[in-house]
Amino acid sequence: MQGGYVDDPTIADEEVLLRRDPRWHFHFDKNLGRWRPSSAAFEDHPDGSPMSVHLISVLEGCGFPVESILADHDGYVVAGIVAGFVRANGQGICRKPRDNDPAHAKVVGPKTERIRKRFAKESSWVINPPVYLSSDPCKDSPAKSSGFQ
Amino acid sequence: MGKARLARPYRADWNSYGARPVEFSNLEATVELLKWVMRPNTPPPNIVPTVDGNLQLEWHERGIDLEIRIRSRGRYYVTFEDLQSPSRDWEGPITTNLSQLKAAIDSLSDRPD
């Protein structure tokens, strides 16, 4: 597996992997009728190291709210994707805790355009896009798109 | 507000995960491509920065999912999905011959909302 990382079986398939999403990485999908992240929101680091995520179970276990991963990141939202779906698309998940981010983990494996599109369509909002975006011409309310709340 | 939103992807780490800033040359390549393929009835794309400093054009409407990643001038990667006719789906790199890409844009442009 990529860079010697090995999938960690202690991360349950039901685990929700969180990913911060800047304003430019989500838009309204008229085919689906909801706001969703772009496929570009699910890429490895430009230096080739695997994509970073945050494990919701670790955050909760430490007593941190999901909002804590948005500290100093004004304007961002949080998308979540289930570990089992990620694994079913050829990825492994490894814990990589940091001093200031004990929930940090890596998603390891090839992220082709097709796989990134699957992640984008399968993900759900854990922290929704701002309400002002409901002024989309399609009159959709972003709150409708939340899958984990 | 609009200017601020456009300005931030040109700084390093604009996605908080180490993304590279969007290069001006990639903006030029994107504008050049749009000039070649857009028609008056083509809906406007979502223009999305990518972690490697490139840009991606996305349309998700009229039953079509079309994404074009602009890697540099004349180098694109396209994924086309027709949700009404999946047998027409294709993806792959595009370089000098834009005919397949233009056909995808035409499908999108000609289809009613």
PDB file of C-alpha atoms in Angstrom, chain B:
ATOM      1  CA  MET B   1     -16.716  39.449  -1.469  1.00  0.00           C
ATOM      2  CA  GLY B   2     -16.347  37.940  -4.925  1.00  0.00           C
ATOM      3  CA  LYS B   3     -12.789  39.207  -5.231  1.00  0.00           C
ATOM      4  CA  ALA B   4     -11.899  37.799  -1.823  1.00  0.00           C
ATOM      5  CA  ARG B   5     -13.200  34.381  -2.740  1.00  0.00           C
ATOM      6  CA  LEU B   6     -11.204  34.377  -5.932  1.00  0.00           C
ATOM      7  CA  ALA B   7      -8.041  35.620  -4.262  1.00  0.00           C
ATOM      8  CA  ARG B   8      -7.623  32.951  -1.616  1.00  0.00           C
ATOM      9  CA  PRO B   9      -6.951  29.923  -3.876  1.00  0.00           C
ATOM     10  CA  TYR B  10      -3.855  31.767  -5.088  1.00  0.00           C
ATOM     11  CA  ARG B  11      -2.208  31.347  -1.690  1.00  0.00           C
ATOM     12  CA  ALA B  12      -0.492  28.150  -0.603  1.00  0.00           C
ATOM     13  CA  ASP B  13      -2.490  25.813   1.643  1.00  0.00           C
ATOM     14  CA  TRP B  14      -5.830  27.312   0.605  1.00  0.00           C
ATOM     15  CA  ASN B  15      -7.559  23.989   1.410  1.00  0.00           C
ATOM     16  CA  SER B  16      -5.846  23.610   4.829  1.00  0.00           C
ATOM     17  CA  TYR B  17      -4.261  20.341   3.629  1.00  0.00           C
ATOM     18  CA  GLY B  18      -1.218  21.740   1.832  1.00  0.00           C
ATOM     19  CA  ALA B  19      -2.692  22.653  -1.574  1.00  0.00           C
ATOM     20  CA  ARG B  20      -0.487  24.535  -4.006  1.00  0.00           C
ATOM     21  CA  PRO B  21      -1.592  27.980  -5.170  1.00  0.00           C
ATOM     22  CA  VAL B  22      -3.282  28.217  -8.551  1.00  0.00           C
ATOM     23  CA  GLU B  23      -0.762  29.348 -11.146  1.00  0.00           C
ATOM     24  CA  PHE B  24      -1.660  32.222 -13.462  1.00  0.00           C
ATOM     25  CA  SER B  25      -0.667  30.073 -16.450  1.00  0.00           C
ATOM     26  CA  ASN B  26      -3.335  27.551 -15.456  1.00  0.00           C
ATOM     27  CA  LEU B  27      -5.922  30.305 -15.362  1.00  0.00           C
ATOM     28  CA  GLU B  28      -4.889  31.313 -18.862  1.00  0.00           C
ATOM     29  CA  ALA B  29      -5.120  27.705 -20.052  1.00  0.00           C
ATOM     30  CA  THR B  30      -8.607  27.435 -18.576  1.00  0.00           C
ATOM     31  CA  VAL B  31      -9.830  30.614 -20.240  1.00  0.00           C
ATOM     32  CA  GLU B  32      -8.338  29.468 -23.537  1.00  0.00           C
ATOM     33  CA  LEU B  33     -10.153  26.119 -23.334  1.00  0.00           C
ATOM     34  CA  LEU B  34     -13.441  27.780 -22.454  1.00  0.00           C
ATOM     35  CA  LYS B  35     -13.100  30.066 -25.473  1.00  0.00           C
ATOM     36  CA  TRP B  36     -12.713  27.005 -27.704  1.00  0.00           C
ATOM     37  CA  VAL B  37     -15.490  24.814 -26.390  1.00  0.00           C
ATOM     38  CA  MET B  38     -18.221  27.011 -24.895  1.00  0.00           C
ATOM     39  CA  ARG B  39     -21.312  27.841 -26.904  1.00  0.00           C
ATOM     40  CA  PRO B  40     -23.901  30.546 -26.202  1.00  0.00           C
ATOM     41  CA  ASN B  41     -26.300  27.944 -24.800  1.00  0.00           C
ATOM     42  CA  THR B  42     -23.700  26.148 -22.678  1.00  0.00           C
ATOM     43  CA  PRO B  43     -24.438  26.544 -18.982  1.00  0.00           C
ATOM     44  CA  PRO B  44     -21.595  28.136 -16.993  1.00  0.00           C
ATOM     45  CA  PRO B  45     -19.263  25.652 -15.303  1.00  0.00           C
ATOM     46  CA  ASN B  46     -18.197  25.472 -11.697  1.00  0.00           C
ATOM     47  CA  ILE B  47     -14.502  26.346 -11.673  1.00  0.00           C
ATOM     48  CA  VAL B  48     -12.713  24.431  -8.941  1.00  0.00           C
ATOM     49  CA  PRO B  49      -9.068  24.672  -7.832  1.00  0.00           C
ATOM     50  CA  THR B  50      -7.181  21.406  -7.365  1.00  0.00           C
ATOM     51  CA  VAL B  51      -4.487  20.605  -4.812  1.00  0.00           C
ATOM     52  CA  ASP B  52      -1.717  20.578  -7.415  1.00  0.00           C
ATOM     53  CA  GLY B  53      -2.389  24.187  -8.459  1.00  0.00           C
ATOM     54  CA  ASN B  54      -4.520  23.367 -11.478  1.00  0.00           C
ATOM     55  CA  LEU B  55      -8.191  24.041 -12.179  1.00  0.00           C
ATOM     56  CA  GLN B  56     -11.136  21.782 -12.902  1.00  0.00           C
ATOM     57  CA  LEU B  57     -14.354  22.637 -14.741  1.00  0.00           C
ATOM     58  CA  GLU B  58     -17.504  20.843 -13.601  1.00  0.00           C
ATOM     59  CA  TRP B  59     -21.066  20.613 -14.854  1.00  0.00           C
ATOM     60  CA  HIS B  60     -23.653  18.566 -12.981  1.00  0.00           C
ATOM     61  CA  GLU B  61     -26.940  19.306 -14.688  1.00  0.00           C
ATOM     62  CA  ARG B  62     -29.282  18.325 -17.533  1.00  0.00           C
ATOM     63  CA  GLY B  63     -28.599  14.682 -16.653  1.00  0.00           C
ATOM     64  CA  ILE B  64     -24.901  15.004 -17.454  1.00  0.00           C
ATOM     65  CA  ASP B  65     -21.860  14.943 -15.167  1.00  0.00           C
ATOM     66  CA  LEU B  66     -18.887  16.450 -16.978  1.00  0.00           C
ATOM     67  CA  GLU B  67     -15.536  17.218 -15.372  1.00  0.00           C
ATOM     68  CA  ILE B  68     -12.501  18.603 -17.183  1.00  0.00           C
ATOM     69  CA  ARG B  69      -9.226  18.819 -15.329  1.00  0.00           C
ATOM     70  CA  ILE B  70      -6.867  21.330 -16.930  1.00  0.00           C
ATOM     71  CA  ARG B  71      -3.349  20.054 -16.316  1.00  0.00           C
ATOM     72  CA  SER B  72      -1.708  22.647 -18.541  1.00  0.00           C
ATOM     73  CA  ARG B  73      -2.339  24.318 -21.888  1.00  0.00           C
ATOM     74  CA  GLY B  74      -3.468  21.551 -24.227  1.00  0.00           C
ATOM     75  CA  ARG B  75      -3.471  18.791 -21.600  1.00  0.00           C
ATOM     76  CA  TYR B  76      -6.820  17.835 -20.108  1.00  0.00           C
ATOM     77  CA  TYR B  77      -8.411  14.860 -18.387  1.00  0.00           C
ATOM     78  CA  VAL B  78     -12.125  14.452 -19.016  1.00  0.00           C
ATOM     79  CA  THR B  79     -14.826  12.365 -17.367  1.00  0.00           C
ATOM     80  CA  PHE B  80     -18.231  12.352 -19.055  1.00  0.00           C
ATOM     81  CA  GLU B  81     -21.268  10.597 -17.590  1.00  0.00           C
ATOM     82  CA  ASP B  82     -24.677  10.692 -19.211  1.00  0.00           C
ATOM     83  CA  LEU B  83     -27.092   9.694 -16.473  1.00  0.00           C
ATOM     84  CA  GLN B  84     -29.842   9.143 -19.063  1.00  0.00           C
ATOM     85  CA  SER B  85     -27.680   6.957 -21.292  1.00  0.00           C
ATOM     86  CA  PRO B  86     -24.775   5.385 -19.365  1.00  0.00           C
ATOM     87  CA  SER B  87     -23.506   3.582 -22.475  1.00  0.00           C
ATOM     88  CA  ARG B  88     -22.198   6.990 -23.633  1.00  0.00           C
ATOM     89  CA  ASP B  89     -19.936   7.376 -20.580  1.00  0.00           C
ATOM     90  CA  TRP B  90     -16.219   7.815 -21.206  1.00  0.00           C
ATOM     91  CA  GLU B  91     -13.131   9.237 -19.585  1.00  0.00           C
ATOM     92  CA  GLY B  92      -9.545   9.818 -20.579  1.00  0.00           C
ATOM     93  CA  PRO B  93      -6.807  12.289 -21.398  1.00  0.00           C
ATOM     94  CA  ILE B  94      -7.317  14.828 -24.172  1.00  0.00           C
ATOM     95  CA  THR B  95      -4.492  16.705 -25.859  1.00  0.00           C
ATOM     96  CA  THR B  96      -4.554  18.130 -29.348  1.00  0.00           C
ATOM     97  CA  ASN B  97      -7.813  16.651 -30.644  1.00  0.00           C
ATOM     98  CA  LEU B  98     -10.688  18.361 -28.879  1.00  0.00           C
ATOM     99  CA  SER B  99     -13.465  16.829 -30.979  1.00  0.00           C
ATOM    100  CA  GLN B 100     -14.582  14.319 -28.326  1.00  0.00           C
ATOM    101  CA  LEU B 101     -14.571  17.037 -25.695  1.00  0.00           C
ATOM    102  CA  LYS B 102     -16.510  19.400 -27.944  1.00  0.00           C
ATOM    103  CA  ALA B 103     -19.064  16.649 -28.562  1.00  0.00           C
ATOM    104  CA  ALA B 104     -19.517  16.285 -24.805  1.00  0.00           C
ATOM    105  CA  ILE B 105     -20.038  20.047 -24.428  1.00  0.00           C
ATOM    106  CA  ASP B 106     -22.493  19.985 -27.335  1.00  0.00           C
ATOM    107  CA  SER B 107     -24.509  17.236 -25.627  1.00  0.00           C
ATOM    108  CA  LEU B 108     -24.701  19.332 -22.522  1.00  0.00           C
ATOM    109  CA  SER B 109     -25.546  22.522 -24.403  1.00  0.00           C
ATOM    110  CA  ASP B 110     -28.275  21.011 -26.565  1.00  0.00           C
ATOM    111  CA  ARG B 111     -30.115  19.220 -23.797  1.00  0.00           C
ATOM    112  CA  PRO B 112     -33.009  21.113 -22.219  1.00  0.00           C
ATOM    113  CA  ASP B 113     -33.024  21.946 -18.499  1.00  0.00           C
TER     114      ASP B 113
END
